[in-house]
Tab-separated table of C-alpha atoms in Angstrom:
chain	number	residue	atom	x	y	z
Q	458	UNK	CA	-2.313	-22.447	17.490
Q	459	UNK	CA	-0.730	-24.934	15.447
Q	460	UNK	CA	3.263	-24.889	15.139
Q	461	UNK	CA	4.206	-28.026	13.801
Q	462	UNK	CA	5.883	-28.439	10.390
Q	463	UNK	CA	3.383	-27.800	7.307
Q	464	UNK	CA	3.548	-31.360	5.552
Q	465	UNK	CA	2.229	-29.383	2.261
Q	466	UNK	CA	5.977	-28.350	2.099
Q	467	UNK	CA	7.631	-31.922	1.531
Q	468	UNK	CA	4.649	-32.798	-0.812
Q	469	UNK	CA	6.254	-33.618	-4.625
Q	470	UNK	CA	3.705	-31.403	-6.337
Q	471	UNK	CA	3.224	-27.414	-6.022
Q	472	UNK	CA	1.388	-25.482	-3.754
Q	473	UNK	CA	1.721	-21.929	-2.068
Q	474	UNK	CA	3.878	-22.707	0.827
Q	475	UNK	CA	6.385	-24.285	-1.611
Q	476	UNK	CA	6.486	-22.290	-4.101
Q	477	UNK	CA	6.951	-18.962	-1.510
Q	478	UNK	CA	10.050	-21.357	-0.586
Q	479	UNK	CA	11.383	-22.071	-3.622
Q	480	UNK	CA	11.751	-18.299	-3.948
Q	481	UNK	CA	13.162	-17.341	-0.837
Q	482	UNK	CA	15.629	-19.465	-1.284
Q	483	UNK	CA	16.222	-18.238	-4.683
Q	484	UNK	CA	16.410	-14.778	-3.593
Q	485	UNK	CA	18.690	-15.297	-0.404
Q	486	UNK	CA	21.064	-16.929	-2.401
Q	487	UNK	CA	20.898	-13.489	-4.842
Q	488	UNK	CA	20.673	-11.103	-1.845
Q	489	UNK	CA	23.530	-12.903	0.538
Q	490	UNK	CA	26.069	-14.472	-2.247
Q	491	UNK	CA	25.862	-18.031	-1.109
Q	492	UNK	CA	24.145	-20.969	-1.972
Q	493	UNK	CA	21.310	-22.367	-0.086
Q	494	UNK	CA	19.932	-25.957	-0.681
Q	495	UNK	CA	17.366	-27.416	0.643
Q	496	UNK	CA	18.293	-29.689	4.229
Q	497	UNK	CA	17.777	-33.717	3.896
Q	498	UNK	CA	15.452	-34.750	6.815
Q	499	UNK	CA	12.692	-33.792	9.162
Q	500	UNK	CA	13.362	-30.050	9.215
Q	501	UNK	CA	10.559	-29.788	12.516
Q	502	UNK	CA	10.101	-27.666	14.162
Q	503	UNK	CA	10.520	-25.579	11.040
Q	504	UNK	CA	8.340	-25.427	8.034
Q	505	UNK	CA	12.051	-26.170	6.236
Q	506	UNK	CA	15.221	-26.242	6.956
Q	507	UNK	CA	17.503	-24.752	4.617
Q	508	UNK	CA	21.377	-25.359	4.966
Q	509	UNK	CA	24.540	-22.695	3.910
Q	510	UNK	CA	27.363	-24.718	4.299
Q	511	UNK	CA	27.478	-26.552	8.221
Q	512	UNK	CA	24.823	-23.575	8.881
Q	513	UNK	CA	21.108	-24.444	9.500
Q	514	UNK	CA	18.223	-21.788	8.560
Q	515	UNK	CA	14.757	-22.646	10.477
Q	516	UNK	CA	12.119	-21.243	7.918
Q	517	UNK	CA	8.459	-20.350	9.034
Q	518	UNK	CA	6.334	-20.213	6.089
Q	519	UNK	CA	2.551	-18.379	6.513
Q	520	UNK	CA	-0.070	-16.843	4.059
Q	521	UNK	CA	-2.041	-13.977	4.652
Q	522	UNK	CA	-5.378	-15.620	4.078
Q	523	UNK	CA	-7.140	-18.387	5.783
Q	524	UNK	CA	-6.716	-21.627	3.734
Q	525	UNK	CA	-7.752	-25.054	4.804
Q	526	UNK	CA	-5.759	-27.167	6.585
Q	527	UNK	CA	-3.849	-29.633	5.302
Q	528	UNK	CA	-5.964	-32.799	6.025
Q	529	UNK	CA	-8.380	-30.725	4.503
Q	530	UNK	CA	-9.355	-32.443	0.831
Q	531	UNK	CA	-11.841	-32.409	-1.536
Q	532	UNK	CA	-13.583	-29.577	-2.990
Q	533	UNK	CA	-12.519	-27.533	-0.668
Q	534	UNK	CA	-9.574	-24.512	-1.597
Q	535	UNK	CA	-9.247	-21.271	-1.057
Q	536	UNK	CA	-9.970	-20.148	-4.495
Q	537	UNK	CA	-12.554	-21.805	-6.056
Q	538	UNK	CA	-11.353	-24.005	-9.433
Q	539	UNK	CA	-7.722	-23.032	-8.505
Q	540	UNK	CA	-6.523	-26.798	-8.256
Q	541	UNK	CA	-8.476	-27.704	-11.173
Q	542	UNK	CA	-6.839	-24.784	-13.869
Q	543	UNK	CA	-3.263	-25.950	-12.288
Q	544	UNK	CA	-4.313	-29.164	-13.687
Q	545	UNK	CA	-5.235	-28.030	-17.063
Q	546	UNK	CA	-2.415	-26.028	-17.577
Q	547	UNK	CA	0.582	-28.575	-16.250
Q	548	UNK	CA	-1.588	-31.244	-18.968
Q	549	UNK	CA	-1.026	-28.283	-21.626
Q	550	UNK	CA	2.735	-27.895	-20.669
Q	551	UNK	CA	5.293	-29.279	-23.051
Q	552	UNK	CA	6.221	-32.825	-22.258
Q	553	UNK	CA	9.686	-31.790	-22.007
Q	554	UNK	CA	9.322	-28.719	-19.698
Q	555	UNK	CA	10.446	-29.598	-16.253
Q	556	UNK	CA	9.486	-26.016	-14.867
Q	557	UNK	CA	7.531	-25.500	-12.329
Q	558	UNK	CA	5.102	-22.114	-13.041
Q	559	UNK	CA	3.042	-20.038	-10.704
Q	560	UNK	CA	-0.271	-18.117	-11.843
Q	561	UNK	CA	-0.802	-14.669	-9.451
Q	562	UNK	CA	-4.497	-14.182	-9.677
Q	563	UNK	CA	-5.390	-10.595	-8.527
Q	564	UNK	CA	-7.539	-9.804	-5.422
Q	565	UNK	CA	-10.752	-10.620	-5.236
Q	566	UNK	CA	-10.908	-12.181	-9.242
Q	567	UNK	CA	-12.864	-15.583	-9.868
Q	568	UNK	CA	-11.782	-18.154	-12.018
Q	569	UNK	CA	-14.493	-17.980	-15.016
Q	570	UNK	CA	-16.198	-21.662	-15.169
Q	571	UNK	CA	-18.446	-21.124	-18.193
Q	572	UNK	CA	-17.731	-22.083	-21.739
Q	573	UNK	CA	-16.209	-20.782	-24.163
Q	574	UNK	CA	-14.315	-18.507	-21.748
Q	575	UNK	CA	-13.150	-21.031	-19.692
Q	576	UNK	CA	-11.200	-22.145	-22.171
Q	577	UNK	CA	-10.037	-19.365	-23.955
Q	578	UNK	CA	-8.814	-18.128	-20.524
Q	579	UNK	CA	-6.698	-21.337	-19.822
Q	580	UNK	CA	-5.367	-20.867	-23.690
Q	581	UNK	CA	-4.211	-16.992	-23.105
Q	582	UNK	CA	-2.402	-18.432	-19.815
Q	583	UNK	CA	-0.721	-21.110	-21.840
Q	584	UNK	CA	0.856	-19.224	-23.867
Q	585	UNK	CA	2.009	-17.100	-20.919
Q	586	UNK	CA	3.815	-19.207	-19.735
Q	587	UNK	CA	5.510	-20.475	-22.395
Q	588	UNK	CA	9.371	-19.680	-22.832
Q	589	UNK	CA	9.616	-17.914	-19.126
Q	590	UNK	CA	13.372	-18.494	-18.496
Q	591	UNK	CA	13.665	-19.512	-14.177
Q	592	UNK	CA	13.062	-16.579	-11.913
Q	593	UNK	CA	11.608	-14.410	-14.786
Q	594	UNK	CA	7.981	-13.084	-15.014
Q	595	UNK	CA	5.525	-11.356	-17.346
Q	596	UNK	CA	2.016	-9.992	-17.604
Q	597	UNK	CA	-0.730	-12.057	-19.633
Q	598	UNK	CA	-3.291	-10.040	-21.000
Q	599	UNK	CA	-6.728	-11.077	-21.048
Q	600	UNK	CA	-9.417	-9.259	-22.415
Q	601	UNK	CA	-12.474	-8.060	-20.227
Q	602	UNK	CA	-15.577	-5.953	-21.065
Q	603	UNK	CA	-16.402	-2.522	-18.722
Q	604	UNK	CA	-19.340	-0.877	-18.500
Q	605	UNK	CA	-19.754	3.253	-19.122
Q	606	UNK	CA	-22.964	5.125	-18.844
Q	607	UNK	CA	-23.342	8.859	-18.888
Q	608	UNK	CA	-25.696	10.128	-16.524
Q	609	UNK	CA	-25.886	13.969	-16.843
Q	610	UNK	CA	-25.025	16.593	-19.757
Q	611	UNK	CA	-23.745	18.502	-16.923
Q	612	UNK	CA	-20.435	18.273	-14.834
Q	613	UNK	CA	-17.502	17.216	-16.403
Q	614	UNK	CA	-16.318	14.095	-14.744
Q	615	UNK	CA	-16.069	10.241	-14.008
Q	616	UNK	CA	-16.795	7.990	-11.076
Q	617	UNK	CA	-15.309	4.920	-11.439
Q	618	UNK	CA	-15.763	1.882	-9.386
Q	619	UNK	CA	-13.304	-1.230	-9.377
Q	620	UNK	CA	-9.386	-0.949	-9.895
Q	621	UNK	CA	-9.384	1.591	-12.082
Q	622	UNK	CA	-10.448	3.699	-9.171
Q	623	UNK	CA	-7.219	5.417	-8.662
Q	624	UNK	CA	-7.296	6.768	-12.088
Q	625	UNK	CA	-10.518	8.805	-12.054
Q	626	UNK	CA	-9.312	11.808	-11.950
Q	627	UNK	CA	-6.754	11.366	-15.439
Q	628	UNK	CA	-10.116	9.306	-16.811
Q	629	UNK	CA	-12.383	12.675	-16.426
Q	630	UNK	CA	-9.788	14.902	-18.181
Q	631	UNK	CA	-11.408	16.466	-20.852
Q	632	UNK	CA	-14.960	14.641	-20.669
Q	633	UNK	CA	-18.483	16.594	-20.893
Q	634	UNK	CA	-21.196	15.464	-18.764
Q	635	UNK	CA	-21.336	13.204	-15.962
Q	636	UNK	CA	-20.606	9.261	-16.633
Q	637	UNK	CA	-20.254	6.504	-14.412
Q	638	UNK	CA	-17.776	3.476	-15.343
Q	639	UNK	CA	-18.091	0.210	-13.925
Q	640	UNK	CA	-14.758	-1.637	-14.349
Q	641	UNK	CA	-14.542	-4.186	-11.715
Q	642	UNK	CA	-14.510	-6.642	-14.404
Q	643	UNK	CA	-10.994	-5.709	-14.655
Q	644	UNK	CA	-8.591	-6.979	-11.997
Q	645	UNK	CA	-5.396	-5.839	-12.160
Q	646	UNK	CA	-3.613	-2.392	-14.007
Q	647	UNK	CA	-0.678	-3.331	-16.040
Q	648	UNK	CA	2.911	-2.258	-14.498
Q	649	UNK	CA	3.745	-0.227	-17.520
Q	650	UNK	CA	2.128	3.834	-17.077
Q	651	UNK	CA	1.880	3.441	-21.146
Q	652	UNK	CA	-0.374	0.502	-20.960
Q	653	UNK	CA	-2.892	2.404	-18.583
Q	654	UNK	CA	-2.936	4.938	-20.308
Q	655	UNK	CA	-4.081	3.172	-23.651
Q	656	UNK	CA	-6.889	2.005	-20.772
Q	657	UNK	CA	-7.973	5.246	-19.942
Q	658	UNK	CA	-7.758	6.782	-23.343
Q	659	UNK	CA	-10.495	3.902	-24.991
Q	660	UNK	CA	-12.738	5.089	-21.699
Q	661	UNK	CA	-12.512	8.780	-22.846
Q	662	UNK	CA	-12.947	7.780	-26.623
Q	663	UNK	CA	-16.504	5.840	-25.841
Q	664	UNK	CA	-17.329	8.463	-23.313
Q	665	UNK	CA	-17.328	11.357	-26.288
Q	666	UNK	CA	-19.576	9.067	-28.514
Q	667	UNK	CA	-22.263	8.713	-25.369
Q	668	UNK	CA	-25.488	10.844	-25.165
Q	669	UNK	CA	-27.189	11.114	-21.816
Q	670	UNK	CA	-28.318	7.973	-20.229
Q	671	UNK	CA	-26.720	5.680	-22.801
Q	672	UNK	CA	-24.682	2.731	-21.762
Q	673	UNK	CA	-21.944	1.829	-23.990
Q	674	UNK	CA	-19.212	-1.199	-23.586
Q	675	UNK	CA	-15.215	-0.263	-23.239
Q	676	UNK	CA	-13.244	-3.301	-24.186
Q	677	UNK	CA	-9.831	-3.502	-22.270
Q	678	UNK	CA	-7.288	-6.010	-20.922
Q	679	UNK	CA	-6.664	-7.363	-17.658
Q	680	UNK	CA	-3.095	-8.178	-17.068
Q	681	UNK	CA	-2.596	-10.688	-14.571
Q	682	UNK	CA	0.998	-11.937	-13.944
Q	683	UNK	CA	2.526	-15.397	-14.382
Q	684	UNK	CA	6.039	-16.486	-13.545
Q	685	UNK	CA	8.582	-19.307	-13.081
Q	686	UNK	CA	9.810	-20.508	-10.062
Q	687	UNK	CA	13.869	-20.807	-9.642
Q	688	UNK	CA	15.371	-24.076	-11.743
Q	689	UNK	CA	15.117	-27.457	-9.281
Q	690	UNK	CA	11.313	-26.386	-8.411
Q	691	UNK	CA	8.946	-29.358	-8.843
Q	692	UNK	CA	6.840	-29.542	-12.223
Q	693	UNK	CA	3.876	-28.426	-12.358
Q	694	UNK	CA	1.671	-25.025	-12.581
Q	695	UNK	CA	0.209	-23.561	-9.362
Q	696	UNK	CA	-2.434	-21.255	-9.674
Q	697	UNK	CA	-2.229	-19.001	-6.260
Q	698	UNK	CA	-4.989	-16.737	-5.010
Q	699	UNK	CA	-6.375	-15.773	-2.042
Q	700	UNK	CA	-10.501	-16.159	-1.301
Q	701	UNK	CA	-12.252	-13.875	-3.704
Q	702	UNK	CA	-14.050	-12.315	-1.067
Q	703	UNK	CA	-11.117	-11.183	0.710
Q	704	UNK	CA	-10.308	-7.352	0.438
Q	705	UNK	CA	-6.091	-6.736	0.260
Q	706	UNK	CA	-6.102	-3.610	1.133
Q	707	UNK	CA	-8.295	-4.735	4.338
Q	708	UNK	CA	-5.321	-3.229	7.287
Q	709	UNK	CA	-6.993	-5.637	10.049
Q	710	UNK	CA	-7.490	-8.704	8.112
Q	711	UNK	CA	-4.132	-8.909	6.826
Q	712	UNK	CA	-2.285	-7.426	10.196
Q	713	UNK	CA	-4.165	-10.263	11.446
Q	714	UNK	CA	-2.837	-12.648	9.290
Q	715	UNK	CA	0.418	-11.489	9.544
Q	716	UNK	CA	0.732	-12.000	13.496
Q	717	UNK	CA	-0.392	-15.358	13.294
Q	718	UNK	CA	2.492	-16.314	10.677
Q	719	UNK	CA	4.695	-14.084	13.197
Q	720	UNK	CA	3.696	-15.882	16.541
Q	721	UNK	CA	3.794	-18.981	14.630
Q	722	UNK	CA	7.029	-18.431	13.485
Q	723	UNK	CA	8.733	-17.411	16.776
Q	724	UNK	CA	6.887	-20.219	18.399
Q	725	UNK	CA	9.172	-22.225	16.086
Q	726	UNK	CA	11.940	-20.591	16.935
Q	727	UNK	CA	11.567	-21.304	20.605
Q	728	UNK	CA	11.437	-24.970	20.000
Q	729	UNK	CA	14.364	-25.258	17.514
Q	730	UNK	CA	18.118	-24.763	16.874
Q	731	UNK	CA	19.189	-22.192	13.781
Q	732	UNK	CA	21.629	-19.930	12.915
Q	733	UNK	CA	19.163	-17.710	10.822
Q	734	UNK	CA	14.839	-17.462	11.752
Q	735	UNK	CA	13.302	-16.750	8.765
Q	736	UNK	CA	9.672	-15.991	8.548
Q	737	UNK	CA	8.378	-16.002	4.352
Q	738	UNK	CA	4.283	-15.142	3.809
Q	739	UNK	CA	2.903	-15.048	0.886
Q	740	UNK	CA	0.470	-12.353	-0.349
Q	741	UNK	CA	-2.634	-11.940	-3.174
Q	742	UNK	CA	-1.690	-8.770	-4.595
Q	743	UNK	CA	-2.371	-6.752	-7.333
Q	744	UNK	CA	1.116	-5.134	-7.481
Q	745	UNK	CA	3.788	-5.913	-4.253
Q	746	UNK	CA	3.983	-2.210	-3.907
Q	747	UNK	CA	0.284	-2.519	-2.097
Q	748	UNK	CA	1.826	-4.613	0.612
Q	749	UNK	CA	0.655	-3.888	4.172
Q	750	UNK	CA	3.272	-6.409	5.730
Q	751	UNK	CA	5.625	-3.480	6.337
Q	752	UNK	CA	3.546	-1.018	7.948
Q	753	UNK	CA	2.145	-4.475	9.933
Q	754	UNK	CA	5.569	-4.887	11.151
Q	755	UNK	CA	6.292	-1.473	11.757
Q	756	UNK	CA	2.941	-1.000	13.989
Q	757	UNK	CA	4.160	-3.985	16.651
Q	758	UNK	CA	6.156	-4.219	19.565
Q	759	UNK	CA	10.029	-5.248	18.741
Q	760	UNK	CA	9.459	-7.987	21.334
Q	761	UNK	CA	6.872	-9.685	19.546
Q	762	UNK	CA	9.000	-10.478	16.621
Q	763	UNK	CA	12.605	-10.195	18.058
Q	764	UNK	CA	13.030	-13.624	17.976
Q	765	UNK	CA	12.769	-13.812	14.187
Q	766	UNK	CA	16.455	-12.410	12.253
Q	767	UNK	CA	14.716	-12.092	8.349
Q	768	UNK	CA	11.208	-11.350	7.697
Q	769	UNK	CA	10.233	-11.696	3.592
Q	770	UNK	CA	7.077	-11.228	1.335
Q	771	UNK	CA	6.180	-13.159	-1.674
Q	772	UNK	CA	3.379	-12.007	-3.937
Q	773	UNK	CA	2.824	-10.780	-7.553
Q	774	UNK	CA	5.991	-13.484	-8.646
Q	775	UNK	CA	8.706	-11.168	-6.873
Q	776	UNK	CA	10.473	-10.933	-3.259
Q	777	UNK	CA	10.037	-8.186	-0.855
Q	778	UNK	CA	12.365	-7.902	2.648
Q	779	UNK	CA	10.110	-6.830	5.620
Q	780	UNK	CA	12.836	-7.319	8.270
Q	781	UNK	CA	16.717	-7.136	7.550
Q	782	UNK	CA	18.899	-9.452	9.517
Q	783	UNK	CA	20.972	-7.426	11.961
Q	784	UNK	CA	23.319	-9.949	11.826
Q	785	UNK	CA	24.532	-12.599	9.372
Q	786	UNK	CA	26.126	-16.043	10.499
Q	787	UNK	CA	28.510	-16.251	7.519
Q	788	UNK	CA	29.723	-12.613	8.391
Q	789	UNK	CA	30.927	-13.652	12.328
Q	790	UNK	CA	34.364	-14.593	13.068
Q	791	UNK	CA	34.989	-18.350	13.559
């Protein structure tokens, strides 16, 4: 196993590990009251070294999918075209804009590559970003084309396969006949209950029109979620997704994961001096509420991860604590 400092941390442009920093440190200094900066120097055997005052805290930083390592170059990313949109998109930013921007895609979505969607795709995430104050995030809707088919005069329900899953049962409400709607074209459900339900009320409305083994399309939006990283972030847009094959809601893939930012993490530990261990992964999600971290952390042995004081999860442009510090440096007596 490798511990040594990530070098894709010090690098002047954006990429996952440093924007999952940028954030912790934006949201320690929220949580805790104090102002962290970033330490001057070789932070090893830390990822980073960030400094409160005289105090050092060693940071770990992991992701919970296998990306190449960093002598890795080329053509070769964990999400296809990812490097190449970040491009586009920090080209299309204002000359003036010194903000550095992160893109969430959802699980398991690819990057479109044909024309004219291509385009139109990096022009809808343009204009996402555009006026997102530091820290702040929003939804960017795209539009995306499902597929409904009724398959029987009889029954009176709707099996649905793709995110909008977990909404069958509100989607068959009502409904004659037996349909089956294919909406993996769609990504990720929008955050606000009134947006699904405009969603699952233009699936009922195209399901009444259908006759028996018709196909008909339903034309929604994905929203996928864009944000800003904290002010003093380098420029740039980073477009952040995990392997489109990979399945977040996999348990042993991403317990997996997460050990092997956890025993990297306290293998740093070991080798270093710090008044706070911090261990930050970062996470493709569709919404941080279907984080596994938690239960991951919950399922090992104390031991394993006792030498680590704050455990923290970045995904979908927020912050989530995994492991509260049981103590605080600042907080002891001098």
């Amino acid at each position: 196993m490798t511990t040594g400092t990530d070098d894709r941390l010090t690098q002047p442009h954006l990429t996952p590990q440093r924007a999952a920093l940028e954030m912790l440190a934006a949201w320690m200094g929220e949580r805790f009251f104090r102002t962290f900066r970033f330490s001057e120097g070789d932070p090893a055997p830390f990822d980073a070294v960030l400094a409160q005052r005289e105090r050092r805290i060693g940071v770990s930083v992991g992701l919970l999918w296998d990306e190449p390592p960093a002598e890795v170059t080329g053509d070769v990313e964990a999400l296809p075209g990812a490097a190449e949109l970040g491009e586009l998109l920090t080209d299309d930013l204002d000359a003036w804009d010194e903000g550095g921007y992160v893109v969430w895609v959802p699980p398991q979505a690819q990057l479109p590559t044909d024309e004219p969607a291509r385009s139109d795709f990096r022009i809808s995430l343009g204009r996402g970003l555009r006026g997102l104050q530091p820290g702040e995030r929003r939804e960017v809707r795209l539009p995306v084309t499902l597929k409904l088919a009724k398959i029987n005069a009889d029954g009176a329900y709707v099996s649905v396969s793709g995110t909008l899953a977990s909404q069958w049962t509100t989607i068959s409400e009502g409904v004659q006949g037996a349909y089956h709607l294919d909406a993996r074209a769609l990504h990720r459900l929008p955050e606000e209950s009134a947006e699904v339900d405009i969603i699952v009320s233009r699936v009922r409305d195209r399901a009444a029109l259908l006759n028996t083994e018709e196909l008909t399309d339903v034309r929604v939006h994905d929203y996928w979620l864009v944000s800003r990283l904290p002010a003093g972030a380098p420029r740039g847009v980073l477009v952040v997704g995990a392997p489109p094959e990979l399945d977040p809601q996999d348990g042993t893939a991403s317990r997996r994961a997460f050990r092997r930012s956890v025993q990297r993490a306290v293998e740093q530990r070991r080798a270093g001096d710090c008044e706070l261990s911090v261990l930050v992964v970062m996470g493709a999600l569709r919404h941080i509420g279907d984080e596994l971290v938690t239960a991951g952390l919950r399922g090992m042995n104390p031991a394993t991860y006792g030498a680590l004081d704050l455990v923290a999860l970045v995904a979908d442009g927020q912050v989530r604590q995994v492991l509260q510090p049981r103590t605080l440096p600042w907080e002891q007596p001098r």
